Amino acid sequence: MPVTGGGDPGASDPVAQAVIAHFRPDPPARLGVAVSGGGDSAALLRILADWAPGAGVDLHAVTVDHGLRPEAADEARAVAALAARLGVAHDTLEWRDRDRTGNLQAAARQARYRLISDWARERDIAQVALGHTADDQAETVLMALARGAGVDGLAAMPVRRRFGAVTLVRPMLGLRRMALRRWLEARGADWFDDPGNADTRFDRIKARRALDVLAPLGVDAAALARVAGQMAEARAALDAATARAARDLAEVAAGEVTLARDGLAALPDEIARRLLIHALRMVGGARQAPRRAAIARLRAAITARPRMTLAGCLITASGDGVHIGREPAAVAGLRAAPGAVWDRRWRLRSPPGGAAPSAATAGVHVAALGAAGLAQCPDWRQTGLTRETLLASPALWHGDELLAAPLAGEAAARGWHAEPVLDARALAAHLTVE
């Protein structure tokens, strides 16, 4: 399809208008678009390529080659050629760290989002458009029903979602797959479909076939999209209630969260579940929320035993509080350069002019204090922090030599201090269960 070169698709093109409406009235200076080469993403690329120049948007396309099919490399090259014809910069990313165990489709999806997010961040792209349609949304809702999902699962895919520092935008969730095919055919445009779209071993394809059977009952893409929209509204209300509970019951200090024990017990089950999930994810850093059964076991354990672990966190219930800290074993192998963020929770800094080792000095790094480091901090009890908190706290090392342990009191003479990255605002930022 020839590009008009700066024109805005007219009102006579409702498909294009529906897409670009998601980027008005203030379009981003730089926009990414994920393109597999299938009909949905091919249409998205063409629409955005037609609109972007006139809107002052610098458009960049990206394709992820999962390496799962021999045809994938050829398809990525075909997308690159299409992008070149449309005057759009394009990159192909490869998934190299797969292990082919577990749920391959789920792992591929997470890898795709991670690779795209990293790609966008490196190019200062704040938003990336994805080609999911109303049909994809309906299939997602149907699969959520099959596994007995709650409000969050039935809310399915949001139009906008934060993934790391990048916002993923789905501007075609209101459009049907067939409408996009007709849009492409009217312009003489080609596309190719993943042969996996006919493979009934995959749950999504089973759901696609089931929708054909259920349509006469009114269970079609439009109806399920309405369900997703209603559940999204319910999720927003639950998240607002959870945010209020966090403000009332949670304290964030030393990169950890403490919840008022009686207040947590008095919350409605769903709000308490969400609050625990948010706290665990903020401290432990897990992308996926712990399963409902695991949270139920945790809530029961809070009243029965004083210590438990979940999602990279150590949970301690005592007195009036439920303390959620980092599990020392979970950070034992984490390293970062001095001045960089370590474990998403801390940054070690040296005051300007301080007589401290250079970050470039060979062997100097930030790692957990651990038992070996804590043994070199005789006054750690005076800090008021627990032993477990300090074991999982950041320290500056030169090889095996401890240089500074700010939270354990071994920093004043060395010029280093620990700057917390997580605070009460960070907890609020986690108030969306995926």
Tab-separated table of C-alpha atoms in Angstrom:
chain	number	residue	atom	x	y	z
A	1	MET	CA	0.000	0.000	0.000
A	2	PRO	CA	1.488	3.375	-0.920
A	3	VAL	CA	1.927	5.793	1.927
A	4	THR	CA	0.302	9.159	1.538
A	5	GLY	CA	3.325	10.875	3.072
A	6	GLY	CA	2.119	12.912	5.974
A	7	GLY	CA	-1.634	12.899	5.535
A	8	ASP	CA	-4.015	12.000	8.324
A	9	PRO	CA	-6.370	9.153	7.358
A	10	GLY	CA	-9.709	10.740	6.608
A	11	ALA	CA	-13.073	10.300	8.278
A	12	SER	CA	-14.015	7.928	5.463
A	13	ASP	CA	-11.617	5.364	6.924
A	14	PRO	CA	-13.245	4.354	10.231
A	15	VAL	CA	-10.725	1.557	10.856
A	16	ALA	CA	-7.779	3.942	10.722
A	17	GLN	CA	-9.637	6.569	12.724
A	18	ALA	CA	-10.389	4.041	15.471
A	19	VAL	CA	-6.672	3.263	15.758
A	20	ILE	CA	-5.216	6.757	15.734
A	21	ALA	CA	-7.861	8.046	18.182
A	22	HIS	CA	-5.853	6.319	20.913
A	23	PHE	CA	-2.915	8.686	20.304
A	24	ARG	CA	-4.837	11.969	20.164
A	25	PRO	CA	-4.842	14.802	21.036
A	26	ASP	CA	-1.201	14.665	22.160
A	27	PRO	CA	0.606	12.015	20.113
A	28	PRO	CA	3.961	10.809	21.441
A	29	ALA	CA	7.108	12.152	19.813
A	30	ARG	CA	8.334	8.562	19.355
A	31	LEU	CA	6.072	5.548	18.998
A	32	GLY	CA	6.901	1.872	18.688
A	33	VAL	CA	4.763	-0.731	16.933
A	34	ALA	CA	5.165	-4.493	17.355
A	35	VAL	CA	4.691	-6.337	14.058
A	36	SER	CA	4.625	-10.087	13.558
A	37	GLY	CA	3.539	-9.862	9.925
A	38	GLY	CA	0.087	-11.326	10.545
A	39	GLY	CA	-2.979	-9.478	9.335
A	40	ASP	CA	-3.658	-7.587	12.555
A	41	SER	CA	-0.182	-6.184	13.109
A	42	ALA	CA	0.351	-5.603	9.370
A	43	ALA	CA	-2.756	-3.417	9.297
A	44	LEU	CA	-1.601	-1.593	12.430
A	45	LEU	CA	1.807	-0.853	10.903
A	46	ARG	CA	0.267	0.486	7.694
A	47	ILE	CA	-2.231	2.686	9.509
A	48	LEU	CA	0.415	4.175	11.792
A	49	ALA	CA	2.904	4.620	8.946
A	50	ASP	CA	0.276	6.588	7.012
A	51	TRP	CA	-0.565	8.792	9.979
A	52	ALA	CA	2.753	9.299	11.793
A	53	PRO	CA	4.589	11.735	9.469
A	54	GLY	CA	1.748	14.257	9.429
A	55	ALA	CA	1.324	13.955	13.197
A	56	GLY	CA	5.020	14.580	13.863
A	57	VAL	CA	5.520	11.075	15.261
A	58	ASP	CA	8.795	9.221	14.815
A	59	LEU	CA	7.582	5.642	14.224
A	60	HIS	CA	9.730	2.562	14.918
A	61	ALA	CA	8.691	-1.041	14.209
A	62	VAL	CA	9.942	-4.148	16.004
A	63	THR	CA	9.553	-7.872	15.362
A	64	VAL	CA	10.331	-10.625	17.859
A	65	ASP	CA	11.657	-13.882	16.435
A	66	HIS	CA	10.995	-16.497	19.117
A	67	GLY	CA	12.993	-19.098	17.213
A	68	LEU	CA	10.163	-21.604	17.618
A	69	ARG	CA	9.432	-22.093	13.898
A	70	PRO	CA	11.837	-22.333	10.946
A	71	GLU	CA	9.698	-19.832	8.998
A	72	ALA	CA	9.988	-17.145	11.672
A	73	ALA	CA	13.270	-15.687	10.399
A	74	ASP	CA	11.865	-15.322	6.874
A	75	GLU	CA	8.737	-13.668	8.263
A	76	ALA	CA	10.849	-11.198	10.241
A	77	ARG	CA	12.766	-10.319	7.077
A	78	ALA	CA	9.464	-9.814	5.240
A	79	VAL	CA	8.306	-7.412	7.951
A	80	ALA	CA	11.602	-5.548	7.716
A	81	ALA	CA	11.114	-5.203	3.951
A	82	LEU	CA	7.552	-3.931	4.428
A	83	ALA	CA	8.698	-1.403	7.010
A	84	ALA	CA	11.414	-0.199	4.639
A	85	ARG	CA	8.845	0.329	1.872
A	86	LEU	CA	6.710	2.324	4.297
A	87	GLY	CA	9.678	4.399	5.448
A	88	VAL	CA	9.628	3.036	9.003
A	89	ALA	CA	12.731	2.058	10.982
A	90	HIS	CA	12.647	-1.611	11.963
A	91	ASP	CA	14.500	-3.982	14.304
A	92	THR	CA	14.270	-7.735	14.791
A	93	LEU	CA	14.780	-9.109	18.303
A	94	GLU	CA	15.616	-12.745	19.030
A	95	TRP	CA	14.570	-14.750	22.071
A	96	ARG	CA	17.746	-16.531	23.105
A	97	ASP	CA	17.229	-17.490	26.763
A	98	ARG	CA	14.328	-19.938	26.413
A	99	ASP	CA	14.460	-23.385	28.015
A	100	ARG	CA	11.342	-24.964	26.398
A	101	THR	CA	10.000	-26.140	29.755
A	102	GLY	CA	6.633	-25.281	31.270
A	103	ASN	CA	3.999	-23.304	29.377
A	104	LEU	CA	5.841	-22.384	26.188
A	105	GLN	CA	3.224	-19.916	24.943
A	106	ALA	CA	3.141	-18.056	28.270
A	107	ALA	CA	6.944	-17.975	28.410
A	108	ALA	CA	7.101	-16.688	24.825
A	109	ARG	CA	4.559	-13.967	25.616
A	110	GLN	CA	6.499	-12.757	28.654
A	111	ALA	CA	9.761	-12.870	26.714
A	112	ARG	CA	8.188	-10.865	23.905
A	113	TYR	CA	7.011	-8.136	26.270
A	114	ARG	CA	10.355	-8.050	28.039
A	115	LEU	CA	12.338	-7.812	24.803
A	116	ILE	CA	10.047	-5.129	23.399
A	117	SER	CA	10.189	-3.147	26.645
A	118	ASP	CA	13.999	-3.249	26.712
A	119	TRP	CA	14.139	-2.301	23.025
A	120	ALA	CA	11.820	0.671	23.564
A	121	ARG	CA	13.672	1.898	26.643
A	122	GLU	CA	16.987	1.856	24.793
A	123	ARG	CA	15.449	4.028	22.049
A	124	ASP	CA	13.637	6.421	24.359
A	125	ILE	CA	10.257	5.154	23.146
A	126	ALA	CA	7.627	5.534	25.874
A	127	GLN	CA	4.711	3.840	24.074
A	128	VAL	CA	4.516	0.693	21.936
A	129	ALA	CA	1.381	-0.238	19.973
A	130	LEU	CA	0.301	-3.886	19.887
A	131	GLY	CA	-2.052	-5.495	17.373
A	132	HIS	CA	-4.547	-7.278	19.646
A	133	THR	CA	-8.160	-7.168	18.432
A	134	ALA	CA	-11.643	-7.676	19.862
A	135	ASP	CA	-11.364	-11.332	18.829
A	136	ASP	CA	-8.154	-11.721	20.865
A	137	GLN	CA	-9.937	-10.111	23.802
A	138	ALA	CA	-12.888	-12.503	23.516
A	139	GLU	CA	-10.571	-15.522	23.367
A	140	THR	CA	-8.716	-14.276	26.442
A	141	VAL	CA	-11.971	-13.903	28.400
A	142	LEU	CA	-13.114	-17.384	27.372
A	143	MET	CA	-9.818	-18.919	28.507
A	144	ALA	CA	-10.114	-17.008	31.784
A	145	LEU	CA	-13.583	-18.465	32.302
A	146	ALA	CA	-12.213	-21.954	31.667
A	147	ARG	CA	-9.654	-21.638	34.458
A	148	GLY	CA	-12.152	-20.107	36.891
A	149	ALA	CA	-10.508	-16.675	36.921
A	150	GLY	CA	-11.780	-13.822	39.047
A	151	VAL	CA	-12.286	-10.162	38.255
A	152	ASP	CA	-8.728	-9.549	37.083
A	153	GLY	CA	-8.663	-12.482	34.684
A	154	LEU	CA	-12.054	-11.628	33.209
A	155	ALA	CA	-10.977	-8.006	32.731
A	156	ALA	CA	-8.553	-9.557	30.198
A	157	MET	CA	-6.298	-7.187	28.259
A	158	PRO	CA	-6.342	-3.467	29.101
A	159	VAL	CA	-6.066	-0.880	26.360
A	160	ARG	CA	-3.027	0.526	28.155
A	161	ARG	CA	-0.651	-1.309	30.452
A	162	ARG	CA	2.656	-0.370	32.006
A	163	PHE	CA	5.443	-2.890	31.470
A	164	GLY	CA	8.576	-1.619	33.147
A	165	ALA	CA	9.217	1.895	31.889
A	166	VAL	CA	7.106	1.432	28.742
A	167	THR	CA	3.359	1.754	28.137
A	168	LEU	CA	1.912	-0.958	25.909
A	169	VAL	CA	-1.081	0.337	23.918
A	170	ARG	CA	-3.693	-1.857	22.222
A	171	PRO	CA	-5.506	0.540	19.889
A	172	MET	CA	-7.415	-2.192	18.009
A	173	LEU	CA	-9.258	-3.879	20.898
A	174	GLY	CA	-12.484	-2.412	19.532
A	175	LEU	CA	-11.930	-3.805	16.025
A	176	ARG	CA	-12.737	-7.263	14.679
A	177	ARG	CA	-10.131	-9.423	13.008
A	178	MET	CA	-12.217	-9.822	9.862
A	179	ALA	CA	-12.674	-6.055	9.523
A	180	LEU	CA	-8.889	-5.656	9.449
A	181	ARG	CA	-8.568	-8.375	6.798
A	182	ARG	CA	-11.111	-6.577	4.646
A	183	TRP	CA	-9.227	-3.306	5.204
A	184	LEU	CA	-6.015	-4.921	3.941
A	185	GLU	CA	-7.722	-6.606	0.979
A	186	ALA	CA	-9.269	-3.300	-0.109
A	187	ARG	CA	-5.735	-1.912	-0.380
A	188	GLY	CA	-4.245	-4.921	-2.105
A	189	ALA	CA	-2.015	-5.589	0.879
A	190	ASP	CA	-0.618	-9.007	1.727
A	191	TRP	CA	-0.022	-10.635	5.074
A	192	PHE	CA	0.841	-14.067	6.379
A	193	ASP	CA	-0.700	-16.068	9.186
A	194	ASP	CA	1.149	-18.132	11.751
A	195	PRO	CA	0.346	-21.811	11.058
A	196	GLY	CA	0.011	-22.165	14.820
A	197	ASN	CA	-3.306	-20.320	14.428
A	198	ALA	CA	-4.779	-23.625	13.219
A	199	ASP	CA	-3.097	-25.824	15.826
A	200	THR	CA	-5.766	-27.038	18.251
A	201	ARG	CA	-3.131	-28.145	20.752
A	202	PHE	CA	-3.080	-24.521	21.908
A	203	ASP	CA	-5.775	-23.276	24.287
A	204	ARG	CA	-6.230	-20.031	22.369
A	205	ILE	CA	-7.064	-21.903	19.182
A	206	LYS	CA	-9.495	-24.115	21.095
A	207	ALA	CA	-11.150	-20.955	22.415
A	208	ARG	CA	-11.316	-19.545	18.881
A	209	ARG	CA	-13.108	-22.670	17.675
A	210	ALA	CA	-15.405	-22.656	20.707
A	211	LEU	CA	-16.519	-19.104	19.952
A	212	ASP	CA	-17.825	-20.274	16.580
A	213	VAL	CA	-19.995	-22.821	18.392
A	214	LEU	CA	-21.151	-20.386	21.095
A	215	ALA	CA	-22.011	-17.500	18.762
A	216	PRO	CA	-25.638	-18.636	18.186
A	217	LEU	CA	-26.173	-18.311	21.965
A	218	GLY	CA	-24.978	-14.715	21.852
A	219	VAL	CA	-21.605	-15.596	23.380
A	220	ASP	CA	-19.581	-13.837	20.715
A	221	ALA	CA	-16.655	-11.441	20.571
A	222	ALA	CA	-18.845	-8.394	21.193
A	223	ALA	CA	-20.498	-9.914	24.268
A	224	LEU	CA	-17.239	-11.096	25.781
A	225	ALA	CA	-15.622	-7.724	25.107
A	226	ARG	CA	-18.447	-6.143	27.106
A	227	VAL	CA	-17.745	-8.571	29.937
A	228	ALA	CA	-14.067	-7.552	29.847
A	229	GLY	CA	-15.026	-3.882	29.990
A	230	GLN	CA	-17.348	-4.384	32.953
A	231	MET	CA	-14.747	-6.426	34.799
A	232	ALA	CA	-12.155	-3.729	34.121
A	233	GLU	CA	-14.447	-1.219	35.844
A	234	ALA	CA	-14.855	-3.605	38.786
A	235	ARG	CA	-11.087	-4.056	38.963
A	236	ALA	CA	-10.573	-0.301	39.071
A	237	ALA	CA	-12.978	-0.052	42.018
A	238	LEU	CA	-11.206	-2.864	43.866
A	239	ASP	CA	-7.824	-1.283	43.210
A	240	ALA	CA	-9.088	2.036	44.591
A	241	ALA	CA	-10.254	0.286	47.764
A	242	THR	CA	-6.908	-1.493	48.035
A	243	ALA	CA	-5.061	1.802	47.651
A	244	ARG	CA	-7.059	3.235	50.550
A	245	ALA	CA	-6.200	0.166	52.637
A	246	ALA	CA	-2.524	0.604	51.777
A	247	ARG	CA	-2.583	4.221	52.905
A	248	ASP	CA	-4.251	3.240	56.183
A	249	LEU	CA	-2.382	0.033	57.032
A	250	ALA	CA	0.998	-0.031	55.286
A	251	GLU	CA	4.346	1.428	56.217
A	252	VAL	CA	7.297	1.258	53.835
A	253	ALA	CA	10.807	1.493	55.272
A	254	ALA	CA	14.222	0.044	54.461
A	255	GLY	CA	12.849	-1.374	51.196
A	256	GLU	CA	10.277	-3.474	53.067
A	257	VAL	CA	6.577	-3.282	53.956
A	258	THR	CA	4.853	-3.651	57.319
A	259	LEU	CA	1.059	-4.092	57.454
A	260	ALA	CA	-1.058	-3.521	60.563
A	261	ARG	CA	-2.003	-7.052	61.602
A	262	ASP	CA	-5.491	-6.369	63.013
A	263	GLY	CA	-6.344	-4.015	60.175
A	264	LEU	CA	-5.326	-6.618	57.601
A	265	ALA	CA	-7.468	-9.253	59.318
A	266	ALA	CA	-10.482	-6.906	59.286
A	267	LEU	CA	-10.349	-6.231	55.550
A	268	PRO	CA	-12.733	-7.958	53.120
A	269	ASP	CA	-11.028	-11.059	51.736
A	270	GLU	CA	-10.524	-9.673	48.243
A	271	ILE	CA	-9.009	-6.388	49.440
A	272	ALA	CA	-6.682	-8.200	51.862
A	273	ARG	CA	-5.620	-10.558	49.072
A	274	ARG	CA	-4.815	-7.678	46.755
A	275	LEU	CA	-2.938	-5.727	49.390
A	276	LEU	CA	-0.738	-8.732	50.176
A	277	ILE	CA	-0.096	-9.338	46.475
A	278	HIS	CA	0.939	-5.734	45.908
A	279	ALA	CA	3.280	-5.747	48.891
A	280	LEU	CA	4.844	-9.067	47.877
A	281	ARG	CA	5.382	-7.932	44.305
A	282	MET	CA	6.860	-4.604	45.336
A	283	VAL	CA	9.366	-6.171	47.729
A	284	GLY	CA	10.051	-9.411	45.847
A	285	GLY	CA	9.874	-8.006	42.326
A	286	ALA	CA	7.877	-10.869	40.773
A	287	ARG	CA	6.157	-9.887	37.514
A	288	GLN	CA	3.318	-12.347	38.071
A	289	ALA	CA	1.105	-12.280	41.134
A	290	PRO	CA	1.184	-15.316	43.444
A	291	ARG	CA	-1.756	-17.630	42.847
A	292	ARG	CA	-4.928	-17.234	44.848
A	293	ALA	CA	-4.344	-20.518	46.728
A	294	ALA	CA	-0.864	-19.387	47.785
A	295	ILE	CA	-2.225	-16.118	49.179
A	296	ALA	CA	-4.958	-18.022	51.032
A	297	ARG	CA	-2.298	-20.239	52.620
A	298	LEU	CA	-0.283	-17.159	53.538
A	299	ARG	CA	-3.259	-15.500	55.241
A	300	ALA	CA	-3.929	-18.649	57.237
A	301	ALA	CA	-0.260	-18.983	58.156
A	302	ILE	CA	-0.084	-15.414	59.464
A	303	THR	CA	-2.242	-16.443	62.420
A	304	ALA	CA	-0.617	-19.860	62.913
A	305	ARG	CA	3.119	-19.460	62.598
A	306	PRO	CA	5.527	-16.521	62.810
A	307	ARG	CA	7.637	-16.942	59.625
A	308	MET	CA	7.013	-18.016	56.058
A	309	THR	CA	8.386	-17.354	52.552
A	310	LEU	CA	6.586	-16.573	49.287
A	311	ALA	CA	7.502	-14.881	46.012
A	312	GLY	CA	11.053	-14.030	47.072
A	313	CYS	CA	9.874	-12.521	50.351
A	314	LEU	CA	10.228	-13.423	54.007
A	315	ILE	CA	6.983	-12.746	55.876
A	316	THR	CA	7.166	-12.341	59.646
A	317	ALA	CA	4.073	-11.955	61.807
A	318	SER	CA	4.630	-10.657	65.307
A	319	GLY	CA	2.899	-8.316	67.695
A	320	ASP	CA	0.782	-5.791	65.822
A	321	GLY	CA	2.458	-6.135	62.425
A	322	VAL	CA	2.960	-8.364	59.411
A	323	HIS	CA	6.416	-7.614	58.054
A	324	ILE	CA	7.195	-8.371	54.402
A	325	GLY	CA	10.911	-8.264	53.734
A	326	ARG	CA	13.257	-9.613	51.122
A	327	GLU	CA	14.200	-13.266	51.492
A	328	PRO	CA	18.009	-13.271	51.941
A	329	ALA	CA	18.445	-16.356	49.744
A	330	ALA	CA	16.639	-14.599	46.870
A	331	VAL	CA	19.289	-11.848	46.627
A	332	ALA	CA	22.379	-13.931	47.337
A	333	GLY	CA	23.601	-13.818	43.730
A	334	LEU	CA	22.504	-10.299	42.743
A	335	ARG	CA	25.191	-7.776	41.821
A	336	ALA	CA	25.202	-4.220	40.540
A	337	ALA	CA	27.720	-1.505	39.851
A	338	PRO	CA	28.151	1.173	42.536
A	339	GLY	CA	25.579	3.897	41.882
A	340	ALA	CA	23.247	1.574	39.959
A	341	VAL	CA	19.945	0.300	41.333
A	342	TRP	CA	20.375	-2.999	43.167
A	343	ASP	CA	17.433	-5.390	43.572
A	344	ARG	CA	15.075	-2.558	42.471
A	345	ARG	CA	15.157	-1.353	46.093
A	346	TRP	CA	18.468	0.390	46.736
A	347	ARG	CA	21.153	2.570	45.252
A	348	LEU	CA	24.521	2.977	47.017
A	349	ARG	CA	25.937	6.463	46.642
A	350	SER	CA	29.072	8.235	47.777
A	351	PRO	CA	28.883	11.950	48.658
A	352	PRO	CA	30.623	14.239	46.142
A	353	GLY	CA	34.298	14.399	46.958
A	354	GLY	CA	34.084	11.438	49.298
A	355	ALA	CA	37.175	9.279	49.543
A	356	ALA	CA	35.458	6.189	48.188
A	357	PRO	CA	36.500	3.539	45.663
A	358	SER	CA	35.703	4.394	42.084
A	359	ALA	CA	32.790	2.528	40.504
A	360	ALA	CA	35.202	1.580	37.757
A	361	THR	CA	37.648	-0.091	40.155
A	362	ALA	CA	37.997	-3.747	39.197
A	363	GLY	CA	36.076	-6.011	41.540
A	364	VAL	CA	34.095	-3.264	43.290
A	365	HIS	CA	30.398	-4.117	43.250
A	366	VAL	CA	27.164	-3.976	45.215
A	367	ALA	CA	25.827	-7.274	46.577
A	368	ALA	CA	23.867	-8.520	49.564
A	369	LEU	CA	25.545	-8.100	52.933
A	370	GLY	CA	24.879	-11.733	53.808
A	371	ALA	CA	26.115	-13.601	56.877
A	372	ALA	CA	29.794	-13.083	56.071
A	373	GLY	CA	29.342	-9.333	55.854
A	374	LEU	CA	27.096	-9.061	58.886
A	375	ALA	CA	29.765	-10.786	60.974
A	376	GLN	CA	31.990	-7.784	60.207
A	377	CYS	CA	29.409	-5.299	61.515
A	378	PRO	CA	29.592	-5.581	65.333
A	379	ASP	CA	27.149	-2.734	65.960
A	380	TRP	CA	24.357	-3.917	63.655
A	381	ARG	CA	21.877	-4.416	66.524
A	382	GLN	CA	21.987	-0.679	67.209
A	383	THR	CA	20.403	0.003	63.827
A	384	GLY	CA	17.009	-1.289	64.981
A	385	LEU	CA	16.739	-3.465	61.868
A	386	THR	CA	16.269	-7.208	61.994
A	387	ARG	CA	19.018	-9.652	61.141
A	388	GLU	CA	17.100	-10.861	58.062
A	389	THR	CA	16.633	-7.304	56.798
A	390	LEU	CA	20.357	-6.666	57.060
A	391	LEU	CA	21.302	-9.981	55.467
A	392	ALA	CA	19.294	-8.901	52.391
A	393	SER	CA	20.544	-5.296	52.472
A	394	PRO	CA	23.026	-3.811	49.969
A	395	ALA	CA	26.729	-3.681	50.745
A	396	LEU	CA	29.801	-2.550	48.826
A	397	TRP	CA	32.383	-5.231	48.178
A	398	HIS	CA	35.811	-5.394	46.592
A	399	GLY	CA	36.097	-9.041	45.772
A	400	ASP	CA	35.556	-10.721	49.141
A	401	GLU	CA	36.455	-7.597	51.131
A	402	LEU	CA	33.588	-5.652	52.700
A	403	LEU	CA	34.020	-1.932	52.012
A	404	ALA	CA	30.728	-0.496	53.272
A	405	ALA	CA	27.421	-1.708	54.715
A	406	PRO	CA	25.317	1.436	55.140
A	407	LEU	CA	22.223	-0.141	56.696
A	408	ALA	CA	24.353	-2.094	59.184
A	409	GLY	CA	26.160	1.040	60.363
A	410	GLU	CA	29.446	0.355	58.578
A	411	ALA	CA	29.478	3.312	56.208
A	412	ALA	CA	30.258	6.601	57.913
A	413	ALA	CA	34.040	6.308	57.600
A	414	ARG	CA	33.807	5.106	54.046
A	415	GLY	CA	31.596	7.795	52.555
A	416	TRP	CA	28.816	5.566	51.255
A	417	HIS	CA	25.107	5.770	52.000
A	418	ALA	CA	22.095	3.732	50.876
A	419	GLU	CA	19.343	5.546	48.994
A	420	PRO	CA	15.971	3.729	49.039
A	421	VAL	CA	14.210	3.373	45.704
A	422	LEU	CA	10.976	1.962	47.155
A	423	ASP	CA	8.651	4.048	49.299
A	424	ALA	CA	4.924	4.393	49.952
A	425	ARG	CA	4.427	5.789	46.461
A	426	ALA	CA	6.063	2.700	44.997
A	427	LEU	CA	3.511	0.535	46.794
A	428	ALA	CA	0.682	2.529	45.222
A	429	ALA	CA	2.301	2.030	41.812
A	430	HIS	CA	1.849	-1.743	42.203
A	431	LEU	CA	-1.904	-1.512	42.694
A	432	THR	CA	-2.816	-3.441	39.549
A	433	VAL	CA	-2.991	-7.219	39.704
A	434	GLU	CA	-2.305	-8.790	36.305
